PDB file of C-alpha atoms and ligand atoms in Angstrom:
ATOM      1  CA  MET A  29     -43.187 -79.723-155.312  1.00 91.00           C
ATOM      2  CA  THR A  30     -40.423 -82.339-155.329  1.00 97.00           C
ATOM      3  CA  LYS A  31     -37.732 -81.626-157.902  1.00 98.00           C
ATOM      4  CA  LYS A  32     -36.286 -84.479-159.944  1.00 98.00           C
ATOM      5  CA  ALA A  33     -32.775 -85.033-161.288  1.00 98.00           C
ATOM      6  CA  LEU A  34     -31.466 -87.687-163.673  1.00 98.00           C
ATOM      7  CA  THR A  35     -27.946 -89.079-163.966  1.00 99.00           C
ATOM      8  CA  ILE A  36     -26.886 -90.880-167.146  1.00 98.00           C
ATOM      9  CA  ALA A  37     -23.674 -92.547-165.994  1.00 97.00           C
ATOM     10  CA  GLY A  38     -21.797 -95.714-165.101  1.00 96.00           C
ATOM     11  CA  SER A  39     -22.010 -97.833-161.963  1.00 96.00           C
ATOM     12  CA  ASP A  40     -19.041 -97.910-159.553  1.00 96.00           C
ATOM     13  CA  SER A  41     -19.185-101.161-157.585  1.00 96.00           C
ATOM     14  CA  GLY A  42     -17.082 -99.531-154.867  1.00 96.00           C
ATOM     15  CA  GLY A  43     -19.765 -96.907-154.338  1.00 97.00           C
ATOM     16  CA  GLY A  44     -17.455 -93.879-154.461  1.00 96.00           C
ATOM     17  CA  ALA A  45     -18.126 -92.431-157.928  1.00 96.00           C
ATOM     18  CA  GLY A  46     -20.576 -92.914-160.822  1.00 96.00           C
ATOM     19  CA  ILE A  47     -24.306 -93.289-160.252  1.00 98.00           C
ATOM     20  CA  GLN A  48     -23.796 -94.266-156.614  1.00 98.00           C
ATOM     21  CA  ALA A  49     -22.151 -90.905-155.856  1.00 98.00           C
ATOM     22  CA  ASP A  50     -24.683 -89.049-158.004  1.00 98.00           C
ATOM     23  CA  LEU A  51     -27.722 -90.542-156.279  1.00 98.00           C
ATOM     24  CA  ARG A  52     -26.294 -89.829-152.828  1.00 98.00           C
ATOM     25  CA  THR A  53     -25.617 -86.252-153.892  1.00 98.00           C
ATOM     26  CA  PHE A  54     -29.165 -85.829-155.227  1.00 98.00           C
ATOM     27  CA  SER A  55     -30.553 -87.208-151.946  1.00 98.00           C
ATOM     28  CA  PHE A  56     -28.425 -84.822-149.905  1.00 97.00           C
ATOM     29  CA  HIS A  57     -29.983 -81.940-151.862  1.00 97.00           C
ATOM     30  CA  CYS A  58     -33.516 -83.317-151.260  1.00 97.00           C
ATOM     31  CA  VAL A  59     -33.961 -83.845-154.997  1.00 98.00           C
ATOM     32  CA  HIS A  60     -35.535 -87.088-156.206  1.00 98.00           C
ATOM     33  CA  GLY A  61     -32.733 -88.985-157.980  1.00 98.00           C
ATOM     34  CA  MET A  62     -33.167 -91.173-161.072  1.00 98.00           C
ATOM     35  CA  SER A  63     -30.578 -93.045-163.119  1.00 98.00           C
ATOM     36  CA  ALA A  64     -29.916 -94.378-166.601  1.00 98.00           C
ATOM     37  CA  VAL A  65     -26.979 -96.786-166.276  1.00 98.00           C
ATOM     38  CA  THR A  66     -24.557 -96.799-169.223  1.00 97.00           C
ATOM     39  CA  CYS A  67     -22.034 -99.378-168.039  1.00 96.00           C
ATOM     40  CA  VAL A  68     -21.098-101.479-165.057  1.00 96.00           C
ATOM     41  CA  THR A  69     -17.563-101.152-163.722  1.00 94.00           C
ATOM     42  CA  ALA A  70     -15.861-103.617-161.399  1.00 94.00           C
ATOM     43  CA  GLN A  71     -14.103-100.973-159.339  1.00 93.00           C
ATOM     44  CA  ASN A  72     -12.756-100.347-155.876  1.00 93.00           C
ATOM     45  CA  THR A  73     -10.583 -97.722-154.202  1.00 94.00           C
ATOM     46  CA  GLN A  74      -7.564 -99.034-156.141  1.00 92.00           C
ATOM     47  CA  GLY A  75      -8.942 -98.855-159.665  1.00 90.00           C
ATOM     48  CA  VAL A  76     -11.197-100.271-162.376  1.00 91.00           C
ATOM     49  CA  SER A  77     -10.630-103.947-163.263  1.00 91.00           C
ATOM     50  CA  ARG A  78     -13.477-104.480-165.745  1.00 92.00           C
ATOM     51  CA  VAL A  79     -16.121-102.508-167.643  1.00 93.00           C
ATOM     52  CA  ASP A  80     -19.265-103.954-169.256  1.00 95.00           C
ATOM     53  CA  ALA A  81     -21.296-101.650-171.465  1.00 96.00           C
ATOM     54  CA  LEU A  82     -25.059-101.675-171.773  1.00 98.00           C
ATOM     55  CA  SER A  83     -26.488-101.375-175.272  1.00 98.00           C
ATOM     56  CA  PRO A  84     -27.359 -97.865-176.473  1.00 98.00           C
ATOM     57  CA  GLU A  85     -31.014 -98.992-176.645  1.00 98.00           C
ATOM     58  CA  ALA A  86     -30.959-100.086-172.990  1.00 98.00           C
ATOM     59  CA  VAL A  87     -29.596 -96.676-171.999  1.00 98.00           C
ATOM     60  CA  THR A  88     -32.170 -94.647-173.921  1.00 98.00           C
ATOM     61  CA  ALA A  89     -35.006 -96.903-172.717  1.00 98.00           C
ATOM     62  CA  GLN A  90     -34.122 -95.972-169.125  1.00 98.00           C
ATOM     63  CA  VAL A  91     -34.100 -92.271-170.016  1.00 98.00           C
ATOM     64  CA  ARG A  92     -37.451 -92.460-171.827  1.00 98.00           C
ATOM     65  CA  ALA A  93     -39.055 -94.450-169.004  1.00 98.00           C
ATOM     66  CA  VAL A  94     -38.355 -91.806-166.369  1.00 98.00           C
ATOM     67  CA  VAL A  95     -38.802 -88.714-168.530  1.00 98.00           C
ATOM     68  CA  THR A  96     -42.180 -89.730-169.968  1.00 97.00           C
ATOM     69  CA  ASP A  97     -43.654 -90.634-166.590  1.00 98.00           C
ATOM     70  CA  ILE A  98     -41.877 -88.790-163.764  1.00 98.00           C
ATOM     71  CA  GLY A  99     -40.313 -85.813-165.548  1.00 98.00           C
ATOM     72  CA  VAL A 100     -36.866 -84.287-165.071  1.00 98.00           C
ATOM     73  CA  ASP A 101     -35.827 -80.858-163.754  1.00 98.00           C
ATOM     74  CA  GLY A 102     -32.071 -81.319-164.201  1.00 98.00           C
ATOM     75  CA  THR A 103     -29.833 -83.884-165.933  1.00 98.00           C
ATOM     76  CA  LYS A 104     -26.168 -84.823-165.754  1.00 98.00           C
ATOM     77  CA  THR A 105     -24.078 -87.187-167.824  1.00 98.00           C
ATOM     78  CA  GLY A 106     -21.025 -89.032-166.541  1.00 97.00           C
ATOM     79  CA  MET A 107     -19.189 -92.064-167.941  1.00 95.00           C
ATOM     80  CA  LEU A 108     -20.708 -92.691-171.389  1.00 96.00           C
ATOM     81  CA  LEU A 109     -17.945 -95.104-172.429  1.00 94.00           C
ATOM     82  CA  ASN A 110     -18.346 -95.552-176.189  1.00 95.00           C
ATOM     83  CA  GLU A 111     -19.415 -93.932-179.423  1.00 96.00           C
ATOM     84  CA  GLY A 112     -22.750 -95.788-179.686  1.00 97.00           C
ATOM     85  CA  ILE A 113     -23.880 -94.787-176.196  1.00 97.00           C
ATOM     86  CA  ILE A 114     -22.731 -91.191-176.687  1.00 98.00           C
ATOM     87  CA  GLU A 115     -24.639 -90.862-179.987  1.00 98.00           C
ATOM     88  CA  ALA A 116     -27.790 -92.381-178.477  1.00 98.00           C
ATOM     89  CA  VAL A 117     -27.624 -90.166-175.379  1.00 98.00           C
ATOM     90  CA  ALA A 118     -27.059 -87.030-177.471  1.00 98.00           C
ATOM     91  CA  GLU A 119     -30.102 -87.906-179.602  1.00 98.00           C
ATOM     92  CA  VAL A 120     -32.443 -88.691-176.715  1.00 98.00           C
ATOM     93  CA  VAL A 121     -31.394 -85.587-174.760  1.00 98.00           C
ATOM     94  CA  GLN A 122     -32.209 -83.437-177.772  1.00 98.00           C
ATOM     95  CA  GLU A 123     -35.451 -85.241-178.598  1.00 98.00           C
ATOM     96  CA  LEU A 124     -36.813 -85.068-175.041  1.00 98.00           C
ATOM     97  CA  GLY A 125     -35.293 -81.659-174.291  1.00 98.00           C
ATOM     98  CA  ILE A 126     -34.004 -82.724-170.885  1.00 98.00           C
ATOM     99  CA  TYR A 127     -32.226 -79.513-169.975  1.00 98.00           C
ATOM    100  CA  PRO A 128     -30.560 -77.993-168.026  1.00 98.00           C
ATOM    101  CA  LEU A 129     -27.798 -80.476-168.781  1.00 98.00           C
ATOM    102  CA  VAL A 130     -24.483 -80.836-166.979  1.00 98.00           C
ATOM    103  CA  VAL A 131     -21.953 -82.790-169.037  1.00 98.00           C
ATOM    104  CA  ASP A 132     -19.065 -84.269-167.050  1.00 98.00           C
ATOM    105  CA  PRO A 133     -16.930 -85.397-170.014  1.00 97.00           C
ATOM    106  CA  VAL A 134     -15.435 -88.460-168.319  1.00 95.00           C
ATOM    107  CA  MET A 135     -12.475 -89.302-170.605  1.00 90.00           C
ATOM    108  CA  VAL A 136      -9.374 -89.406-168.435  1.00 80.00           C
ATOM    109  CA  SER A 137      -8.884 -90.635-164.883  1.00 71.00           C
ATOM    110  CA  ARG A 138      -7.233 -88.600-162.148  1.00 64.00           C
ATOM    111  CA  THR A 139      -4.009 -90.476-162.870  1.00 63.00           C
ATOM    112  CA  GLY A 140      -4.104 -89.314-166.495  1.00 64.00           C
ATOM    113  CA  ALA A 141      -5.191 -92.653-168.059  1.00 71.00           C
ATOM    114  CA  GLN A 142      -7.506 -92.305-171.095  1.00 74.00           C
ATOM    115  CA  LEU A 143     -10.845 -94.066-170.403  1.00 77.00           C
ATOM    116  CA  ILE A 144     -12.535 -93.790-173.808  1.00 85.00           C
ATOM    117  CA  ASP A 145     -11.173 -94.124-177.331  1.00 82.00           C
ATOM    118  CA  ASP A 146     -10.448 -91.277-179.756  1.00 86.00           C
ATOM    119  CA  ARG A 147     -13.634 -91.849-181.807  1.00 91.00           C
ATOM    120  CA  ALA A 148     -15.750 -91.619-178.667  1.00 93.00           C
ATOM    121  CA  ILE A 149     -14.009 -88.349-177.742  1.00 94.00           C
ATOM    122  CA  ALA A 150     -14.763 -86.948-181.207  1.00 95.00           C
ATOM    123  CA  THR A 151     -18.433 -87.955-180.953  1.00 96.00           C
ATOM    124  CA  LEU A 152     -18.759 -86.506-177.458  1.00 97.00           C
ATOM    125  CA  THR A 153     -17.272 -83.253-178.727  1.00 97.00           C
ATOM    126  CA  SER A 154     -19.461 -82.950-181.805  1.00 97.00           C
ATOM    127  CA  CYS A 155     -22.826 -84.311-180.534  1.00 97.00           C
ATOM    128  CA  LEU A 156     -23.128 -83.793-176.786  1.00 98.00           C
ATOM    129  CA  LEU A 157     -20.899 -80.882-175.739  1.00 98.00           C
ATOM    130  CA  PRO A 158     -22.873 -78.324-177.771  1.00 98.00           C
ATOM    131  CA  GLN A 159     -25.995 -79.298-175.797  1.00 98.00           C
ATOM    132  CA  ALA A 160     -24.418 -78.733-172.383  1.00 98.00           C
ATOM    133  CA  THR A 161     -25.643 -75.990-170.087  1.00 98.00           C
ATOM    134  CA  ILE A 162     -22.402 -76.523-168.145  1.00 98.00           C
ATOM    135  CA  LEU A 163     -19.419 -78.657-169.204  1.00 98.00           C
ATOM    136  CA  THR A 164     -17.081 -79.770-166.389  1.00 98.00           C
ATOM    137  CA  PRO A 165     -13.730 -81.110-167.711  1.00 97.00           C
ATOM    138  CA  ASN A 166     -10.939 -81.963-165.280  1.00 95.00           C
ATOM    139  CA  ARG A 167      -7.338 -80.928-165.982  1.00 95.00           C
ATOM    140  CA  TYR A 168      -6.609 -83.759-168.424  1.00 94.00           C
ATOM    141  CA  GLU A 169      -9.961 -83.563-170.206  1.00 95.00           C
ATOM    142  CA  ALA A 170      -9.474 -79.816-170.592  1.00 97.00           C
ATOM    143  CA  GLN A 171      -6.053 -80.496-172.139  1.00 96.00           C
ATOM    144  CA  ILE A 172      -7.619 -82.830-174.706  1.00 95.00           C
ATOM    145  CA  LEU A 173     -10.510 -80.483-175.503  1.00 97.00           C
ATOM    146  CA  SER A 174      -8.393 -77.330-175.747  1.00 98.00           C
ATOM    147  CA  GLY A 175      -5.173 -78.769-177.141  1.00 97.00           C
ATOM    148  CA  LEU A 176      -3.331 -76.765-174.469  1.00 98.00           C
ATOM    149  CA  GLU A 177      -1.137 -77.935-171.604  1.00 98.00           C
ATOM    150  CA  LEU A 178      -2.498 -76.761-168.234  1.00 98.00           C
ATOM    151  CA  ASN A 179       0.201 -75.819-165.728  1.00 97.00           C
ATOM    152  CA  ASN A 180      -0.998 -72.543-164.214  1.00 98.00           C
ATOM    153  CA  LEU A 181      -4.048 -70.330-163.756  1.00 98.00           C
ATOM    154  CA  ALA A 182      -3.499 -68.462-167.016  1.00 98.00           C
ATOM    155  CA  ASP A 183      -3.514 -71.806-168.871  1.00 98.00           C
ATOM    156  CA  MET A 184      -6.776 -72.786-167.149  1.00 98.00           C
ATOM    157  CA  LYS A 185      -8.397 -69.489-168.147  1.00 98.00           C
ATOM    158  CA  GLN A 186      -7.240 -69.818-171.739  1.00 98.00           C
ATOM    159  CA  ALA A 187      -8.474 -73.419-171.892  1.00 98.00           C
ATOM    160  CA  ALA A 188     -11.909 -72.486-170.503  1.00 98.00           C
ATOM    161  CA  GLN A 189     -12.309 -69.833-173.197  1.00 98.00           C
ATOM    162  CA  LYS A 190     -11.105 -72.148-175.956  1.00 98.00           C
ATOM    163  CA  ILE A 191     -13.352 -75.038-174.856  1.00 98.00           C
ATOM    164  CA  HIS A 192     -16.332 -72.681-174.709  1.00 98.00           C
ATOM    165  CA  GLN A 193     -15.984 -72.332-178.480  1.00 98.00           C
ATOM    166  CA  LEU A 194     -17.007 -76.002-178.809  1.00 98.00           C
ATOM    167  CA  GLY A 195     -20.573 -74.896-178.082  1.00 98.00           C
ATOM    168  CA  SER A 196     -21.532 -75.451-174.438  1.00 98.00           C
ATOM    169  CA  LYS A 197     -23.231 -72.502-172.716  1.00 98.00           C
ATOM    170  CA  ALA A 198     -20.604 -72.491-169.965  1.00 98.00           C
ATOM    171  CA  VAL A 199     -17.403 -74.333-169.042  1.00 98.00           C
ATOM    172  CA  LEU A 200     -15.936 -75.127-165.633  1.00 98.00           C
ATOM    173  CA  VAL A 201     -12.306 -76.296-165.829  1.00 98.00           C
ATOM    174  CA  LYS A 202     -11.774 -78.215-162.571  1.00 97.00           C
ATOM    175  CA  GLY A 203      -8.522 -77.997-160.687  1.00 96.00           C
ATOM    176  CA  GLY A 204      -8.438 -81.185-158.613  1.00 95.00           C
ATOM    177  CA  GLY A 205      -5.621 -82.456-160.853  1.00 94.00           C
ATOM    178  CA  MET A 206      -3.555 -79.256-160.562  1.00 96.00           C
ATOM    179  CA  THR A 207      -0.679 -79.019-158.091  1.00 94.00           C
ATOM    180  CA  GLY A 208       0.246 -76.716-155.213  1.00 94.00           C
ATOM    181  CA  ALA A 209      -1.999 -73.728-154.523  1.00 93.00           C
ATOM    182  CA  LEU A 210      -4.027 -74.424-157.671  1.00 96.00           C
ATOM    183  CA  LYS A 211      -5.318 -77.777-156.408  1.00 96.00           C
ATOM    184  CA  GLY A 212      -9.051 -77.250-155.907  1.00 94.00           C
ATOM    185  CA  VAL A 213      -9.202 -74.015-157.906  1.00 98.00           C
ATOM    186  CA  ASP A 214     -11.752 -74.081-160.751  1.00 98.00           C
ATOM    187  CA  VAL A 215     -12.168 -71.682-163.670  1.00 98.00           C
ATOM    188  CA  TRP A 216     -15.563 -70.716-165.123  1.00 98.00           C
ATOM    189  CA  PHE A 217     -16.299 -69.121-168.491  1.00 98.00           C
ATOM    190  CA  ASP A 218     -19.778 -68.526-169.897  1.00 98.00           C
ATOM    191  CA  GLY A 219     -18.890 -66.505-172.971  1.00 98.00           C
ATOM    192  CA  ASP A 220     -19.081 -63.321-170.973  1.00 97.00           C
ATOM    193  CA  THR A 221     -17.697 -63.722-167.474  1.00 97.00           C
ATOM    194  CA  LEU A 222     -14.457 -65.426-166.478  1.00 98.00           C
ATOM    195  CA  THR A 223     -14.579 -66.393-162.787  1.00 97.00           C
ATOM    196  CA  VAL A 224     -12.203 -68.265-160.494  1.00 98.00           C
ATOM    197  CA  PHE A 225     -13.990 -70.476-157.964  1.00 98.00           C
ATOM    198  CA  LYS A 226     -11.820 -71.182-154.970  1.00 96.00           C
ATOM    199  CA  THR A 227     -12.704 -72.643-151.591  1.00 95.00           C
ATOM    200  CA  GLU A 228      -9.711 -74.235-149.919  1.00 94.00           C
ATOM    201  CA  THR A 229      -7.428 -77.146-150.697  1.00 96.00           C
ATOM    202  CA  VAL A 230      -8.402 -80.083-148.522  1.00 96.00           C
ATOM    203  CA  ALA A 231      -5.381 -82.145-147.480  1.00 95.00           C
ATOM    204  CA  THR A 232      -6.818 -85.619-147.919  1.00 95.00           C
ATOM    205  CA  PRO A 233      -5.728 -88.512-150.158  1.00 95.00           C
ATOM    206  CA  HIS A 234      -9.389 -89.662-150.270  1.00 96.00           C
ATOM    207  CA  THR A 235     -10.751 -87.798-153.257  1.00 96.00           C
ATOM    208  CA  HIS A 236     -12.517 -90.549-155.191  1.00 95.00           C
ATOM    209  CA  GLY A 237     -15.730 -89.293-156.778  1.00 97.00           C
ATOM    210  CA  THR A 238     -15.101 -85.544-156.543  1.00 97.00           C
ATOM    211  CA  GLY A 239     -15.894 -84.907-160.220  1.00 97.00           C
ATOM    212  CA  CYS A 240     -19.096 -86.993-160.198  1.00 98.00           C
ATOM    213  CA  THR A 241     -20.178 -85.390-156.939  1.00 98.00           C
ATOM    214  CA  LEU A 242     -19.584 -81.865-158.217  1.00 98.00           C
ATOM    215  CA  SER A 243     -21.521 -82.365-161.475  1.00 98.00           C
ATOM    216  CA  ALA A 244     -24.383 -84.074-159.619  1.00 98.00           C
ATOM    217  CA  ALA A 245     -24.538 -81.257-157.046  1.00 98.00           C
ATOM    218  CA  ILE A 246     -24.638 -78.700-159.867  1.00 98.00           C
ATOM    219  CA  ALA A 247     -27.444 -80.634-161.604  1.00 98.00           C
ATOM    220  CA  ALA A 248     -29.369 -80.790-158.308  1.00 98.00           C
ATOM    221  CA  GLN A 249     -28.974 -77.044-157.780  1.00 98.00           C
ATOM    222  CA  LEU A 250     -30.119 -76.363-161.347  1.00 98.00           C
ATOM    223  CA  ALA A 251     -33.134 -78.623-160.770  1.00 98.00           C
ATOM    224  CA  LEU A 252     -33.916 -76.557-157.669  1.00 98.00           C
ATOM    225  CA  GLY A 253     -33.877 -73.397-159.780  1.00 98.00           C
ATOM    226  CA  ALA A 254     -30.399 -71.933-159.167  1.00 98.00           C
ATOM    227  CA  SER A 255     -28.695 -69.957-161.933  1.00 98.00           C
ATOM    228  CA  PRO A 256     -25.755 -71.788-163.564  1.00 98.00           C
ATOM    229  CA  SER A 257     -23.051 -69.793-161.765  1.00 98.00           C
ATOM    230  CA  ASP A 258     -24.853 -70.013-158.406  1.00 98.00           C
ATOM    231  CA  ALA A 259     -25.280 -73.767-158.949  1.00 98.00           C
ATOM    232  CA  VAL A 260     -21.511 -74.079-159.469  1.00 98.00           C
ATOM    233  CA  GLU A 261     -20.707 -72.019-156.387  1.00 98.00           C
ATOM    234  CA  GLN A 262     -23.062 -74.110-154.234  1.00 98.00           C
ATOM    235  CA  GLY A 263     -21.812 -77.351-155.801  1.00 98.00           C
ATOM    236  CA  LYS A 264     -18.198 -76.436-155.112  1.00 98.00           C
ATOM    237  CA  ASN A 265     -18.980 -75.626-151.477  1.00 98.00           C
ATOM    238  CA  TYR A 266     -20.682 -79.007-151.176  1.00 98.00           C
ATOM    239  CA  VAL A 267     -17.692 -80.927-152.620  1.00 98.00           C
ATOM    240  CA  THR A 268     -15.309 -79.078-150.315  1.00 97.00           C
ATOM    241  CA  GLN A 269     -17.376 -80.063-147.273  1.00 96.00           C
ATOM    242  CA  ALA A 270     -17.629 -83.656-148.513  1.00 97.00           C
ATOM    243  CA  LEU A 271     -13.816 -83.734-148.940  1.00 97.00           C
ATOM    244  CA  HIS A 272     -13.380 -82.612-145.336  1.00 95.00           C
ATOM    245  CA  TYR A 273     -15.358 -85.703-144.337  1.00 95.00           C
ATOM    246  CA  ALA A 274     -13.762 -88.093-146.861  1.00 95.00           C
ATOM    247  CA  ILE A 275     -13.880 -91.716-145.762  1.00 95.00           C
ATOM    248  CA  PRO A 276     -10.641 -93.779-145.608  1.00 95.00           C
ATOM    249  CA  LEU A 277     -12.075 -97.012-147.013  1.00 96.00           C
ATOM    250  CA  GLY A 278     -10.147 -99.788-148.799  1.00 96.00           C
ATOM    251  CA  GLN A 279      -6.433 -99.819-149.625  1.00 96.00           C
ATOM    252  CA  GLY A 280      -6.488 -96.934-152.097  1.00 95.00           C
ATOM    253  CA  THR A 281      -8.316 -93.656-152.654  1.00 95.00           C
ATOM    254  CA  GLY A 282     -11.420 -93.499-150.484  1.00 96.00           C
ATOM    255  CA  PRO A 283     -14.651 -91.669-151.352  1.00 97.00           C
ATOM    256  CA  VAL A 284     -15.817 -88.250-150.257  1.00 97.00           C
ATOM    257  CA  GLY A 285     -18.366 -88.121-147.414  1.00 96.00           C
ATOM    258  CA  HIS A 286     -21.627 -87.177-149.114  1.00 96.00           C
ATOM    259  CA  PHE A 287     -23.663 -87.035-145.923  1.00 94.00           C
ATOM    260  CA  PHE A 288     -21.081 -85.078-143.949  1.00 85.00           C
ATOM    261  CA  PRO A 289     -23.477 -83.625-141.356  1.00 79.00           C
ATOM    262  CA  LEU A 290     -24.040 -87.209-140.176  1.00 81.00           C
ATOM    263  CA  LEU A 291     -20.381 -88.283-140.305  1.00 71.00           C
ATOM    264  CA  PRO A 292     -17.479 -87.985-137.872  1.00 69.00           C
ATOM    265  CA  ASP A 293     -14.682 -85.697-139.149  1.00 61.00           C
ATOM    266  CA  LEU A 294     -11.944 -88.158-140.174  1.00 56.00           C
ATOM    267  CA  ALA A 295      -9.706 -85.677-142.017  1.00 52.00           C
ATOM    268  CA  PRO A 296      -6.063 -85.821-140.874  1.00 49.00           C
TER     269      PRO A 296
HETATM  270  N1  ADP B   5      -7.909 -81.685-152.543  1.00 68.41           N
HETATM  271  C1  ADP B   5      -8.914 -80.880-152.939  1.00 68.41           C
HETATM  272  N2  ADP B   5      -9.276 -79.803-152.210  1.00 68.41           N
HETATM  273  C2  ADP B   5     -10.296 -79.017-152.578  1.00 68.41           C
HETATM  274  N3  ADP B   5     -11.026 -79.221-153.693  1.00 68.41           N
HETATM  275  C3  ADP B   5     -10.713 -80.271-154.479  1.00 68.41           C
HETATM  276  C4  ADP B   5      -9.647 -81.161-154.157  1.00 68.41           C
HETATM  277  N4  ADP B   5      -9.590 -82.134-155.108  1.00 68.41           N
HETATM  278  C5  ADP B   5     -10.581 -81.859-155.978  1.00 68.41           C
HETATM  279  N5  ADP B   5     -11.240 -80.740-155.622  1.00 68.41           N
HETATM  280  C6  ADP B   5     -12.395 -80.153-156.285  1.00 68.41           C
HETATM  281  O1  ADP B   5     -13.283 -81.206-156.616  1.00 68.41           O
HETATM  282  C7  ADP B   5     -13.993 -80.873-157.805  1.00 68.41           C
HETATM  283  C8  ADP B   5     -13.783 -81.974-158.817  1.00 68.41           C
HETATM  284  O2  ADP B   5     -12.568 -81.723-159.501  1.00 68.41           O
HETATM  285  P1  ADP B   5     -11.537 -82.819-159.993  1.00 68.41           P
HETATM  286  O3  ADP B   5     -11.100 -83.639-158.849  1.00 68.41           O
HETATM  287  O4  ADP B   5     -10.501 -82.099-160.777  1.00 68.41           O
HETATM  288  O5  ADP B   5     -12.467 -83.683-160.975  1.00 68.41           O
HETATM  289  P2  ADP B   5     -12.348 -85.212-161.474  1.00 68.41           P
HETATM  290  O6  ADP B   5     -12.760 -86.051-160.302  1.00 68.41           O
HETATM  291  O7  ADP B   5     -13.307 -85.243-162.604  1.00 68.41           O
HETATM  292  O8  ADP B   5     -10.923 -85.455-161.872  1.00 68.41           O
HETATM  293  C9  ADP B   5     -13.465 -79.507-158.233  1.00 68.41           C
HETATM  294  O9  ADP B   5     -14.289 -78.499-157.702  1.00 68.41           O
HETATM  295  C10 ADP B   5     -12.087 -79.484-157.600  1.00 68.41           C
HETATM  296  O10 ADP B   5     -11.592 -78.182-157.437  1.00 68.41           O
HETATM  297  C1  LIG B   6     -18.443 -95.365-163.051  1.00 68.41           C
HETATM  298  C2  LIG B   6     -17.496 -94.241-162.892  1.00 68.41           C
HETATM  299  N1  LIG B   6     -17.821 -93.021-163.373  1.00 68.41           N
HETATM  300  C3  LIG B   6     -16.970 -91.993-163.237  1.00 68.41           C
HETATM  301  C4  LIG B   6     -15.762 -92.164-162.609  1.00 68.41           C
HETATM  302  C5  LIG B   6     -14.817 -91.015-162.438  1.00 68.41           C
HETATM  303  O1  LIG B   6     -15.059 -90.421-161.204  1.00 68.41           O
HETATM  304  P1  LIG B   6     -14.681 -88.906-160.890  1.00 68.41           P
HETATM  305  O2  LIG B   6     -15.519 -88.409-159.792  1.00 68.41           O
HETATM  306  O3  LIG B   6     -14.732 -88.084-162.136  1.00 68.41           O
HETATM  307  O4  LIG B   6     -13.164 -88.916-160.524  1.00 68.41           O
HETATM  308  P2  LIG B   6     -12.153 -89.873-159.831  1.00 68.41           P
HETATM  309  O5  LIG B   6     -12.742 -90.404-158.598  1.00 68.41           O
HETATM  310  O6  LIG B   6     -11.820 -90.950-160.817  1.00 68.41           O
HETATM  311  O7  LIG B   6     -11.006 -88.960-159.589  1.00 68.41           O
HETATM  312  C6  LIG B   6     -15.467 -93.421-162.097  1.00 68.41           C
HETATM  313  N2  LIG B   6     -14.307 -93.645-161.452  1.00 68.41           N
HETATM  314  N3  LIG B   6     -16.335 -94.455-162.253  1.00 68.41           N
END
């Protein structure tokens, strides 16, 4: 039977991140992909120039429409943008019980710029994080959530354990924003086991969409029935492959190659 996955996230007009990356990732995994759009970004490989939010009601209407008719085997959230959308998403997730749930707490860009305001961060932390099967903060998001500075592996491990206390079942602190040998090293904590997930560091400047792609791949694996830690391991392998086939589009940071078996290897 066809498995179904839902992304609740923003649109990236450049096609590298957001719902565009999520739906490609779901397709790669042969999972039927559905979307509830939260906001529309005017974005390319060089950055985001404008963001328009949908109303919270428009977001939850999309979720209800697909859940009540088609059903959902795995859900992920991405860019939720503001307090109203976060509150509405947290409520509808709980009401409809659309778990397993991967929460990618999109708050800070790769360059360290804060994308949502402090009230939205507080609401995300109190309402949505405790519902997450797996929470996937990047380096900067993990710094905000843990109150720690992340400079080495010991810091990442400590942050994962501290963030776990916020209530998610498991936490994956992602290392794409770390430097040197730690770039691409992720740390997992589920309240019991502390695991370091490492593939290899891919030497490409074209890393746009890695976080969205990873959380979508994990949601797809969960929808297919994988355990949370197996879903992360598979998802990480997928992102690493997609990075090897990253596509040098535009003037800035190009997207990862979601359909790498069909693509030429363009890595330097
Ligand atoms: N250059 C790289 N080589 C290998 N893995 C990477 C690289 N950059 C990012 N990753 C991996 O991509 C995934 C997404 O992490 P990250 O880029 O930190 O997230 P975000 O896009 O949310 O900032 C993680 O598994 C991370 O380790
Ligand atoms: C619409 C939208 N959602 C999320 C992001 C962030 O993408 P992500 O894969 O987490 O990471 P970067 O590509 O920004 O490193 C986005 N840019 N747009």
